[in-house]
mmCIF file of C-alpha atoms and ligand atoms in Angstrom:
data_model
loop_
_atom_site.group_PDB
_atom_site.id
_atom_site.type_symbol
_atom_site.label_atom_id
_atom_site.label_comp_id
_atom_site.label_asym_id
_atom_site.label_seq_id
_atom_site.Cartn_x
_atom_site.Cartn_y
_atom_site.Cartn_z
ATOM 1 C CA MET A 61 20.816 33.116 5.504
ATOM 2 C CA PHE A 62 18.214 30.671 6.635
ATOM 3 C CA ASP A 63 16.046 30.262 9.518
ATOM 4 C CA SER A 64 13.885 27.212 8.699
ATOM 5 C CA ILE A 65 14.639 23.891 6.890
ATOM 6 C CA PRO A 66 12.618 23.410 3.724
ATOM 7 C CA ILE A 67 10.823 20.356 3.067
ATOM 8 C CA ILE A 68 11.008 18.691 -0.448
ATOM 9 C CA ASP A 69 8.623 16.131 -1.943
ATOM 10 C CA VAL A 70 11.014 14.170 -4.163
ATOM 11 C CA GLY A 71 8.116 11.714 -5.526
ATOM 12 C CA PRO A 72 8.654 12.974 -8.789
ATOM 13 C CA LEU A 73 12.631 12.052 -8.863
ATOM 14 C CA VAL A 74 11.572 8.498 -7.407
ATOM 15 C CA ARG A 75 8.644 7.896 -9.977
ATOM 16 C CA LYS A 76 10.368 9.146 -12.997
ATOM 17 C CA LYS A 77 13.870 8.011 -12.473
ATOM 18 C CA GLY A 78 13.735 5.763 -15.568
ATOM 19 C CA ASP A 79 12.093 7.977 -17.767
ATOM 20 C CA GLU A 80 13.667 9.013 -21.057
ATOM 21 C CA ASP A 81 12.664 12.660 -20.684
ATOM 22 C CA PHE A 82 13.593 12.659 -16.940
ATOM 23 C CA ARG A 83 15.537 16.097 -17.188
ATOM 24 C CA GLU A 84 12.734 18.038 -19.182
ATOM 25 C CA ASP A 85 9.956 16.616 -17.024
ATOM 26 C CA PRO A 86 8.302 19.732 -15.373
ATOM 27 C CA GLU A 87 7.585 18.106 -11.915
ATOM 28 C CA VAL A 88 11.321 16.813 -12.113
ATOM 29 C CA ARG A 89 12.354 20.537 -12.828
ATOM 30 C CA ASN A 90 10.710 21.937 -9.978
ATOM 31 C CA VAL A 91 12.249 19.261 -7.488
ATOM 32 C CA VAL A 92 15.633 20.190 -8.954
ATOM 33 C CA HIS A 93 15.163 23.667 -8.339
ATOM 34 C CA GLN A 94 14.074 23.398 -4.546
ATOM 35 C CA LEU A 95 17.249 20.918 -4.197
ATOM 36 C CA ASP A 96 19.395 23.631 -5.605
ATOM 37 C CA LEU A 97 18.119 26.366 -3.346
ATOM 38 C CA ALA A 98 18.195 24.180 -0.196
ATOM 39 C CA CYS A 99 21.653 23.036 -1.008
ATOM 40 C CA ARG A 100 23.146 26.750 -1.669
ATOM 41 C CA ASN A 101 21.278 28.255 1.256
ATOM 42 C CA VAL A 102 20.710 25.534 4.090
ATOM 43 C CA GLY A 103 22.663 22.355 3.255
ATOM 44 C CA PHE A 104 19.776 20.912 5.039
ATOM 45 C CA PHE A 105 16.282 19.759 3.992
ATOM 46 C CA TYR A 106 13.349 17.279 4.928
ATOM 47 C CA VAL A 107 12.760 14.820 2.063
ATOM 48 C CA SER A 108 9.320 13.419 1.874
ATOM 49 C CA GLY A 109 7.522 11.442 -1.031
ATOM 50 C CA HIS A 110 10.376 9.145 -0.991
ATOM 51 C CA GLY A 111 8.473 5.761 -0.853
ATOM 52 C CA ILE A 112 10.216 4.030 2.147
ATOM 53 C CA PRO A 113 7.296 2.618 4.410
ATOM 54 C CA LEU A 114 7.052 4.712 7.832
ATOM 55 C CA GLU A 115 6.724 1.189 9.563
ATOM 56 C CA LEU A 116 9.946 0.135 8.347
ATOM 57 C CA CYS A 117 11.786 3.337 9.473
ATOM 58 C CA GLN A 118 9.891 3.020 12.710
ATOM 59 C CA ALA A 119 10.941 -0.820 13.176
ATOM 60 C CA VAL A 120 14.633 0.191 12.737
ATOM 61 C CA LEU A 121 14.451 2.643 15.432
ATOM 62 C CA ASP A 122 12.764 0.104 17.571
ATOM 63 C CA VAL A 123 15.471 -2.466 17.485
ATOM 64 C CA GLY A 124 17.791 0.254 18.302
ATOM 65 C CA HIS A 125 15.910 0.990 21.396
ATOM 66 C CA GLU A 126 15.657 -2.806 22.193
ATOM 67 C CA PHE A 127 19.487 -3.197 21.668
ATOM 68 C CA PHE A 128 20.436 -0.194 23.791
ATOM 69 C CA SER A 129 18.053 -1.083 26.761
ATOM 70 C CA GLN A 130 20.327 -4.336 27.103
ATOM 71 C CA PRO A 131 22.943 -4.889 29.985
ATOM 72 C CA GLU A 132 26.392 -3.390 28.685
ATOM 73 C CA SER A 133 27.867 -7.151 29.001
ATOM 74 C CA GLN A 134 25.406 -7.853 26.051
ATOM 75 C CA LYS A 135 26.268 -4.937 23.952
ATOM 76 C CA LEU A 136 29.839 -5.386 24.250
ATOM 77 C CA ARG A 137 29.703 -8.761 22.786
ATOM 78 C CA ILE A 138 29.650 -6.757 19.489
ATOM 79 C CA ALA A 139 32.137 -4.302 20.661
ATOM 80 C CA MET A 140 33.909 -1.960 17.888
ATOM 81 C CA SER A 141 38.041 -2.051 17.940
ATOM 82 C CA SER A 142 40.572 -1.537 15.523
ATOM 83 C CA SER A 143 40.454 -5.394 14.826
ATOM 84 C CA THR A 144 36.860 -5.112 13.826
ATOM 85 C CA GLY A 145 37.713 -2.637 11.474
ATOM 86 C CA PHE A 146 36.220 0.176 13.633
ATOM 87 C CA ARG A 147 32.817 -1.483 13.170
ATOM 88 C CA GLY A 148 30.504 -2.411 15.932
ATOM 89 C CA TYR A 149 29.304 -0.934 19.311
ATOM 90 C CA GLN A 150 31.037 1.966 21.152
ATOM 91 C CA LYS A 151 30.041 2.973 24.761
ATOM 92 C CA LEU A 152 28.924 6.181 25.925
ATOM 93 C CA GLY A 153 31.568 8.716 25.555
ATOM 94 C CA GLU A 154 33.812 6.743 23.328
ATOM 95 C CA ASN A 155 33.281 8.702 20.290
ATOM 96 C CA VAL A 156 35.163 12.036 20.594
ATOM 97 C CA THR A 157 34.231 15.293 18.736
ATOM 98 C CA LYS A 158 36.788 18.200 18.522
ATOM 99 C CA GLY A 159 38.473 16.591 21.897
ATOM 100 C CA LEU A 160 35.300 16.123 23.947
ATOM 101 C CA PRO A 161 33.698 12.913 24.415
ATOM 102 C CA ASP A 162 29.930 12.505 22.852
ATOM 103 C CA GLN A 163 27.265 11.452 25.238
ATOM 104 C CA HIS A 164 25.991 8.866 22.770
ATOM 105 C CA GLU A 165 26.356 5.199 22.486
ATOM 106 C CA ALA A 166 26.425 3.682 19.029
ATOM 107 C CA ILE A 167 26.840 0.878 16.600
ATOM 108 C CA ASP A 168 28.840 1.653 13.487
ATOM 109 C CA TYR A 169 28.347 -0.240 10.206
ATOM 110 C CA PHE A 170 30.672 0.376 7.249
ATOM 111 C CA LYS A 171 30.174 -1.144 3.636
ATOM 112 C CA GLU A 172 32.414 -4.349 3.502
ATOM 113 C CA PHE A 173 35.204 -4.446 1.155
ATOM 114 C CA GLU A 174 35.228 -7.344 -1.278
ATOM 115 C CA SER A 175 37.781 -9.757 0.117
ATOM 116 C CA THR A 176 39.573 -10.123 -3.583
ATOM 117 C CA LYS A 177 40.746 -6.502 -2.935
ATOM 118 C CA VAL A 178 43.561 -8.082 -0.921
ATOM 119 C CA ALA A 179 45.763 -4.836 -1.080
ATOM 120 C CA LEU A 180 43.225 -3.044 0.734
ATOM 121 C CA ARG A 181 43.834 -5.114 3.806
ATOM 122 C CA SER A 182 47.252 -4.114 5.056
ATOM 123 C CA GLU A 183 46.876 -0.271 4.672
ATOM 124 C CA ASN A 184 43.127 0.049 5.336
ATOM 125 C CA PRO A 185 42.229 0.311 8.965
ATOM 126 C CA LEU A 186 38.434 0.092 8.045
ATOM 127 C CA VAL A 187 38.617 -3.432 6.464
ATOM 128 C CA GLY A 188 36.644 -5.865 8.637
ATOM 129 C CA LEU A 189 33.216 -7.387 9.109
ATOM 130 C CA ASN A 190 30.138 -5.911 10.442
ATOM 131 C CA GLN A 191 29.182 -6.792 13.825
ATOM 132 C CA TRP A 192 25.410 -7.976 14.425
ATOM 133 C CA PRO A 193 23.794 -8.430 17.555
ATOM 134 C CA ASP A 194 21.985 -11.639 17.504
ATOM 135 C CA SER A 195 20.270 -10.695 21.130
ATOM 136 C CA VAL A 196 17.817 -8.780 18.893
ATOM 137 C CA SER A 197 16.815 -11.225 16.530
ATOM 138 C CA LYS A 198 14.970 -8.998 13.794
ATOM 139 C CA PHE A 199 18.014 -6.589 14.169
ATOM 140 C CA ARG A 200 19.888 -7.762 11.157
ATOM 141 C CA PRO A 201 17.433 -8.517 8.629
ATOM 142 C CA LEU A 202 15.446 -5.266 9.292
ATOM 143 C CA VAL A 203 18.573 -3.184 9.138
ATOM 144 C CA GLN A 204 19.599 -4.898 5.865
ATOM 145 C CA GLU A 205 16.584 -4.446 4.002
ATOM 146 C CA TYR A 206 16.519 -0.739 5.117
ATOM 147 C CA LEU A 207 19.990 -0.096 3.865
ATOM 148 C CA GLU A 208 19.210 -1.418 0.224
ATOM 149 C CA MET A 209 16.319 0.999 0.274
ATOM 150 C CA LEU A 210 18.382 3.988 1.458
ATOM 151 C CA ILE A 211 21.110 3.499 -0.795
ATOM 152 C CA GLU A 212 18.805 3.449 -3.886
ATOM 153 C CA LEU A 213 17.025 6.746 -2.277
ATOM 154 C CA ALA A 214 20.107 8.571 -1.818
ATOM 155 C CA ARG A 215 21.331 7.794 -5.424
ATOM 156 C CA THR A 216 17.868 9.102 -6.836
ATOM 157 C CA ILE A 217 18.262 12.145 -4.667
ATOM 158 C CA MET A 218 21.901 12.658 -5.993
ATOM 159 C CA ARG A 219 20.583 12.232 -9.560
ATOM 160 C CA GLY A 220 18.383 15.294 -8.768
ATOM 161 C CA ILE A 221 21.466 17.015 -7.166
ATOM 162 C CA ALA A 222 23.497 16.478 -10.410
ATOM 163 C CA LEU A 223 20.847 18.333 -12.472
ATOM 164 C CA ALA A 224 20.510 21.072 -9.959
ATOM 165 C CA LEU A 225 24.395 21.740 -10.427
ATOM 166 C CA GLY A 226 23.699 21.873 -14.284
ATOM 167 C CA GLY A 227 25.614 18.525 -14.945
ATOM 168 C CA PRO A 228 24.438 15.406 -16.425
ATOM 169 C CA LYS A 229 22.204 13.024 -14.220
ATOM 170 C CA ASP A 230 24.921 10.648 -13.997
ATOM 171 C CA LEU A 231 27.560 13.055 -12.790
ATOM 172 C CA PHE A 232 27.522 10.873 -9.301
ATOM 173 C CA GLU A 233 27.908 7.360 -11.062
ATOM 174 C CA GLY A 234 30.865 5.815 -12.498
ATOM 175 C CA GLU A 235 34.474 6.464 -10.838
ATOM 176 C CA ARG A 236 32.893 9.259 -8.701
ATOM 177 C CA ALA A 237 30.061 7.298 -6.692
ATOM 178 C CA GLY A 238 28.849 4.367 -8.924
ATOM 179 C CA ASP A 239 30.084 2.256 -6.356
ATOM 180 C CA PRO A 240 29.282 4.176 -3.310
ATOM 181 C CA PHE A 241 30.671 3.608 0.063
ATOM 182 C CA TRP A 242 28.247 3.850 3.147
ATOM 183 C CA ILE A 243 27.976 4.278 6.517
ATOM 184 C CA LEU A 244 25.140 3.448 8.698
ATOM 185 C CA ARG A 245 24.901 4.116 12.550
ATOM 186 C CA VAL A 246 22.483 3.243 14.977
ATOM 187 C CA ILE A 247 22.839 5.967 18.004
ATOM 188 C CA GLY A 248 21.278 6.007 21.627
ATOM 189 C CA TYR A 249 21.352 9.280 23.220
ATOM 190 C CA PRO A 250 20.370 9.212 27.138
ATOM 191 C CA PRO A 251 18.768 12.458 28.414
ATOM 192 C CA ILE A 252 21.605 14.553 29.351
ATOM 193 C CA SER A 253 19.799 15.310 32.705
ATOM 194 C CA ASN A 254 20.547 11.458 33.597
ATOM 195 C CA LEU A 255 24.089 11.521 33.201
ATOM 196 C CA SER A 256 25.808 10.551 36.248
ATOM 197 C CA CYS A 257 29.371 11.912 35.663
ATOM 198 C CA LEU A 258 29.681 14.766 33.551
ATOM 199 C CA SER A 259 32.712 14.906 31.226
ATOM 200 C CA ASN A 260 32.886 18.294 29.742
ATOM 201 C CA PRO A 261 34.688 20.562 32.285
ATOM 202 C CA ASN A 262 33.764 24.111 30.813
ATOM 203 C CA GLY A 263 30.394 23.796 29.411
ATOM 204 C CA GLU A 264 27.355 22.016 28.544
ATOM 205 C CA GLU A 265 27.287 18.051 27.918
ATOM 206 C CA VAL A 266 26.370 17.402 24.169
ATOM 207 C CA GLY A 267 24.958 14.131 22.611
ATOM 208 C CA CYS A 268 27.136 14.632 19.726
ATOM 209 C CA GLY A 269 29.378 17.756 19.077
ATOM 210 C CA ASP A 270 29.605 20.400 16.363
ATOM 211 C CA HIS A 271 30.597 18.601 13.202
ATOM 212 C CA THR A 272 29.967 18.172 9.497
ATOM 213 C CA ASP A 273 29.459 14.954 7.597
ATOM 214 C CA TYR A 274 31.991 13.396 5.565
ATOM 215 C CA GLY A 275 30.585 12.190 2.337
ATOM 216 C CA LEU A 276 28.070 13.129 -0.274
ATOM 217 C CA LEU A 277 24.350 12.945 1.530
ATOM 218 C CA THR A 278 23.067 11.981 4.875
ATOM 219 C CA LEU A 279 19.600 10.590 5.574
ATOM 220 C CA VAL A 280 18.680 10.874 9.254
ATOM 221 C CA ASN A 281 15.822 8.503 10.670
ATOM 222 C CA GLN A 282 14.896 9.607 14.193
ATOM 223 C CA ASP A 283 12.533 9.309 16.958
ATOM 224 C CA LEU A 284 9.382 11.093 16.148
ATOM 225 C CA ASP A 285 8.823 12.328 19.889
ATOM 226 C CA ILE A 286 12.006 14.083 20.732
ATOM 227 C CA THR A 287 13.571 17.089 19.178
ATOM 228 C CA ALA A 288 17.491 16.849 19.481
ATOM 229 C CA LEU A 289 19.080 17.831 16.415
ATOM 230 C CA GLN A 290 20.473 21.253 16.064
ATOM 231 C CA VAL A 291 21.669 22.913 12.697
ATOM 232 C CA LYS A 292 24.165 26.004 12.964
ATOM 233 C CA THR A 293 23.210 28.944 10.709
ATOM 234 C CA GLN A 294 25.924 31.265 9.205
ATOM 235 C CA ASP A 295 25.181 33.771 12.030
ATOM 236 C CA GLY A 296 26.209 31.199 14.695
ATOM 237 C CA LYS A 297 22.672 30.395 16.080
ATOM 238 C CA TYR A 298 21.537 27.033 16.515
ATOM 239 C CA ILE A 299 18.007 25.895 15.089
ATOM 240 C CA TRP A 300 16.195 22.798 16.146
ATOM 241 C CA VAL A 301 15.337 20.346 13.644
ATOM 242 C CA ASP A 302 11.957 19.025 14.778
ATOM 243 C CA PRO A 303 10.918 15.181 13.562
ATOM 244 C CA ILE A 304 8.465 15.398 10.702
ATOM 245 C CA PRO A 305 6.629 11.913 10.346
ATOM 246 C CA GLY A 306 7.258 10.226 7.325
ATOM 247 C CA THR A 307 10.405 12.333 6.233
ATOM 248 C CA PHE A 308 14.115 12.117 6.403
ATOM 249 C CA VAL A 309 16.364 15.055 7.476
ATOM 250 C CA VAL A 310 18.661 15.159 4.478
ATOM 251 C CA ASN A 311 21.989 17.028 4.667
ATOM 252 C CA ILE A 312 25.113 17.378 2.607
ATOM 253 C CA GLY A 313 28.612 16.182 3.351
ATOM 254 C CA ASP A 314 32.129 17.472 2.709
ATOM 255 C CA MET A 315 32.794 15.718 -0.532
ATOM 256 C CA LEU A 316 29.843 17.506 -2.154
ATOM 257 C CA THR A 317 31.477 20.851 -1.170
ATOM 258 C CA ILE A 318 34.886 20.128 -2.715
ATOM 259 C CA TRP A 319 33.082 18.709 -6.080
ATOM 260 C CA THR A 320 31.105 22.201 -6.013
ATOM 261 C CA ASN A 321 34.005 24.166 -4.985
ATOM 262 C CA GLY A 322 32.100 25.510 -2.039
ATOM 263 C CA LEU A 323 28.695 26.080 -3.752
ATOM 264 C CA TYR A 324 26.962 23.617 -1.807
ATOM 265 C CA GLN A 325 28.429 23.752 1.795
ATOM 266 C CA SER A 326 28.112 20.858 4.171
ATOM 267 C CA THR A 327 26.483 22.685 7.402
ATOM 268 C CA LEU A 328 27.649 22.396 11.089
ATOM 269 C CA HIS A 329 25.181 20.334 13.370
ATOM 270 C CA ARG A 330 25.010 18.928 16.631
ATOM 271 C CA VAL A 331 22.621 16.753 19.267
ATOM 272 C CA MET A 332 21.430 17.628 22.438
ATOM 273 C CA ASN A 333 18.974 15.468 24.049
ATOM 274 C CA ASN A 334 17.270 17.908 26.648
ATOM 275 C CA ASP A 335 14.309 15.630 26.727
ATOM 276 C CA SER A 336 13.524 13.145 29.689
ATOM 277 C CA LYS A 337 13.441 10.196 27.221
ATOM 278 C CA TYR A 338 16.067 7.902 25.736
ATOM 279 C CA ARG A 339 16.397 9.004 21.917
ATOM 280 C CA VAL A 340 17.548 6.888 18.904
ATOM 281 C CA SER A 341 18.402 8.088 15.403
ATOM 282 C CA VAL A 342 19.697 6.127 12.738
ATOM 283 C CA PRO A 343 21.748 8.365 10.183
ATOM 284 C CA PHE A 344 22.621 6.743 6.852
ATOM 285 C CA PHE A 345 25.642 8.122 5.003
ATOM 286 C CA TYR A 346 25.796 7.895 1.188
ATOM 287 C CA GLU A 347 29.342 8.285 0.014
ATOM 288 C CA PRO A 348 31.619 8.502 -2.809
ATOM 289 C CA ASN A 349 33.690 5.561 -4.117
ATOM 290 C CA PHE A 350 36.245 4.854 -1.685
ATOM 291 C CA ASP A 351 39.099 5.226 -4.060
ATOM 292 C CA ALA A 352 37.223 8.376 -5.745
ATOM 293 C CA ARG A 353 39.467 11.398 -6.270
ATOM 294 C CA VAL A 354 37.404 14.415 -5.345
ATOM 295 C CA GLU A 355 38.137 17.821 -6.775
ATOM 296 C CA PRO A 356 36.356 20.599 -7.757
ATOM 297 C CA PHE A 357 34.178 20.058 -10.983
ATOM 298 C CA SER A 358 35.545 21.972 -13.910
ATOM 299 C CA PHE A 359 32.515 23.200 -15.427
ATOM 300 C CA LEU A 360 31.549 24.885 -12.017
ATOM 301 C CA GLN A 361 34.761 26.924 -11.444
ATOM 302 C CA ASP A 362 34.115 29.807 -13.550
ATOM 303 C CA SER A 363 30.796 30.276 -11.732
ATOM 304 C CA THR A 364 32.102 29.713 -8.338
ATOM 305 C CA ALA A 365 35.474 31.246 -8.992
ATOM 306 C CA ALA A 366 37.482 33.265 -6.518
ATOM 307 C CA GLU A 367 40.702 31.336 -6.728
ATOM 308 C CA SER A 368 41.093 31.606 -2.799
ATOM 309 C CA LYS A 369 37.868 29.389 -2.464
ATOM 310 C CA ARG A 370 39.863 26.450 -4.528
ATOM 311 C CA TYR A 371 39.110 23.507 -2.664
ATOM 312 C CA THR A 372 42.117 21.047 -2.207
ATOM 313 C CA PRO A 373 41.479 17.511 -3.856
ATOM 314 C CA VAL A 374 41.301 14.650 -1.527
ATOM 315 C CA VAL A 375 40.758 10.903 -2.028
ATOM 316 C CA TYR A 376 37.422 10.118 -0.119
ATOM 317 C CA GLY A 377 38.834 6.961 1.546
ATOM 318 C CA ASP A 378 41.643 9.160 3.060
ATOM 319 C CA HIS A 379 39.361 11.655 4.198
ATOM 320 C CA VAL A 380 36.795 9.038 6.182
ATOM 321 C CA ILE A 381 39.901 6.976 7.558
ATOM 322 C CA ASN A 382 41.418 10.050 9.166
ATOM 323 C CA LYS A 383 37.999 11.104 10.492
ATOM 324 C CA VAL A 384 37.354 7.479 12.020
ATOM 325 C CA LEU A 385 40.877 7.323 13.703
ATOM 326 C CA ASN A 386 40.426 10.594 15.209
ATOM 327 C CA ASN A 387 36.941 9.754 16.434
ATOM 328 C CA PHE A 388 38.302 7.059 18.562
ATOM 329 C CA GLY A 389 41.888 8.423 19.326
HETATM 330 N N1 HRG B 1178 29.919 8.935 9.773
HETATM 331 C C1 HRG B 1178 29.733 10.206 10.327
HETATM 332 N N2 HRG B 1178 29.376 11.150 9.571
HETATM 333 N N3 HRG B 1178 29.826 10.325 11.503
HETATM 334 C C2 HRG B 1178 29.460 11.660 12.231
HETATM 335 C C3 HRG B 1178 29.780 11.826 13.839
HETATM 336 C C4 HRG B 1178 30.119 12.846 13.851
HETATM 337 C C5 HRG B 1178 31.017 13.005 15.410
HETATM 338 C C6 HRG B 1178 32.212 12.524 15.124
HETATM 339 N N4 HRG B 1178 32.823 12.553 16.489
HETATM 340 C C7 HRG B 1178 33.354 13.787 14.391
HETATM 341 O O1 HRG B 1178 34.017 14.462 15.068
HETATM 342 O O2 HRG B 1178 33.113 13.844 13.175
HETATM 343 O O1 AKG B 1179 21.343 11.878 16.014
HETATM 344 C C1 AKG B 1179 21.063 12.790 14.827
HETATM 345 O O2 AKG B 1179 20.103 13.330 14.766
HETATM 346 C C2 AKG B 1179 22.418 13.297 13.830
HETATM 347 C C3 AKG B 1179 23.491 12.461 14.256
HETATM 348 C C4 AKG B 1179 24.694 12.899 13.451
HETATM 349 O O3 AKG B 1179 24.598 14.136 13.045
HETATM 350 C C5 AKG B 1179 25.861 12.172 12.904
HETATM 351 O O4 AKG B 1179 25.859 10.747 13.451
HETATM 352 O O5 AKG B 1179 26.377 12.514 11.828
HETATM 353 FE FE1 FE2 B 1180 26.065 14.496 11.219
#
């Protein structure tokens, strides 16, 4: 049970990640304990002290606003389709959650596959090249710089989570997530009140319907002047996730649920932009290796035991392909 989202200063993890005595360091232990509580009880937390400049986060949101404010014809020049590997721009309502169209537009980026892995091409619908808008000149260099920093930050937080589980600090390296897949979405949410045609026949319009994220860890960078993200508590109530300057909103994904045999559950969340302003958010999704086989850790099975709670193993890539194909029918 929870009614608020904890704030965790991960400064010690970031500063001491190369230290020999990382595991035993009292400041690191303290962060690790907070991560454990947040992952067990909430599945969501804010991260401060991460070292990513606020100006870079803001600049990424700014180019998002600039892109979405363009005429549709301009945006469609980088349109997403099955022939781009589902990478690129999707119009309002194109993404579907639990059968209902989401009231957001977005550009989706996925890690590109190495061209040498030819075998992937024929059977993997996500193979393709990322689509960059040349109409917003700073877009590509900014987003690429941002991506590199977020991959590193997420890897560092996963090292803390590895210790929180009582595992070795490289629990999520190697065959599990040493060559992590990633997804980045630049998302625009018009004010719900502005929507000219309502798509949901039997209820409220949502910017993004109830869902859990697919992989390991999501880091959300969101406009600071609008509250729109909501997290569902165990008793079915939603709580608003107010933006806090200098933080990311972090949540755990489905693969961590399986690896931890349900100890750390991915939490349902949705987006409602009831504000009168247009909202941009940029979630970054840090994922396992594309071909990682994900199954409950044997060292956790005793403590998380009840046989009925055993999670079925999946290959991460199969899970994400399924999700993406469902999102776009
Ligand atoms: N890559 C991630 N996690 N994207 C999350 C999008 C959530 C909505 C999507 N239509 C769904 O139903 O999953
Ligand atoms: O816009 C947000 O704040 C979160 C979006 C989200 O949950 C997602 O894309 O998975
Ligand atoms: Fe999400």
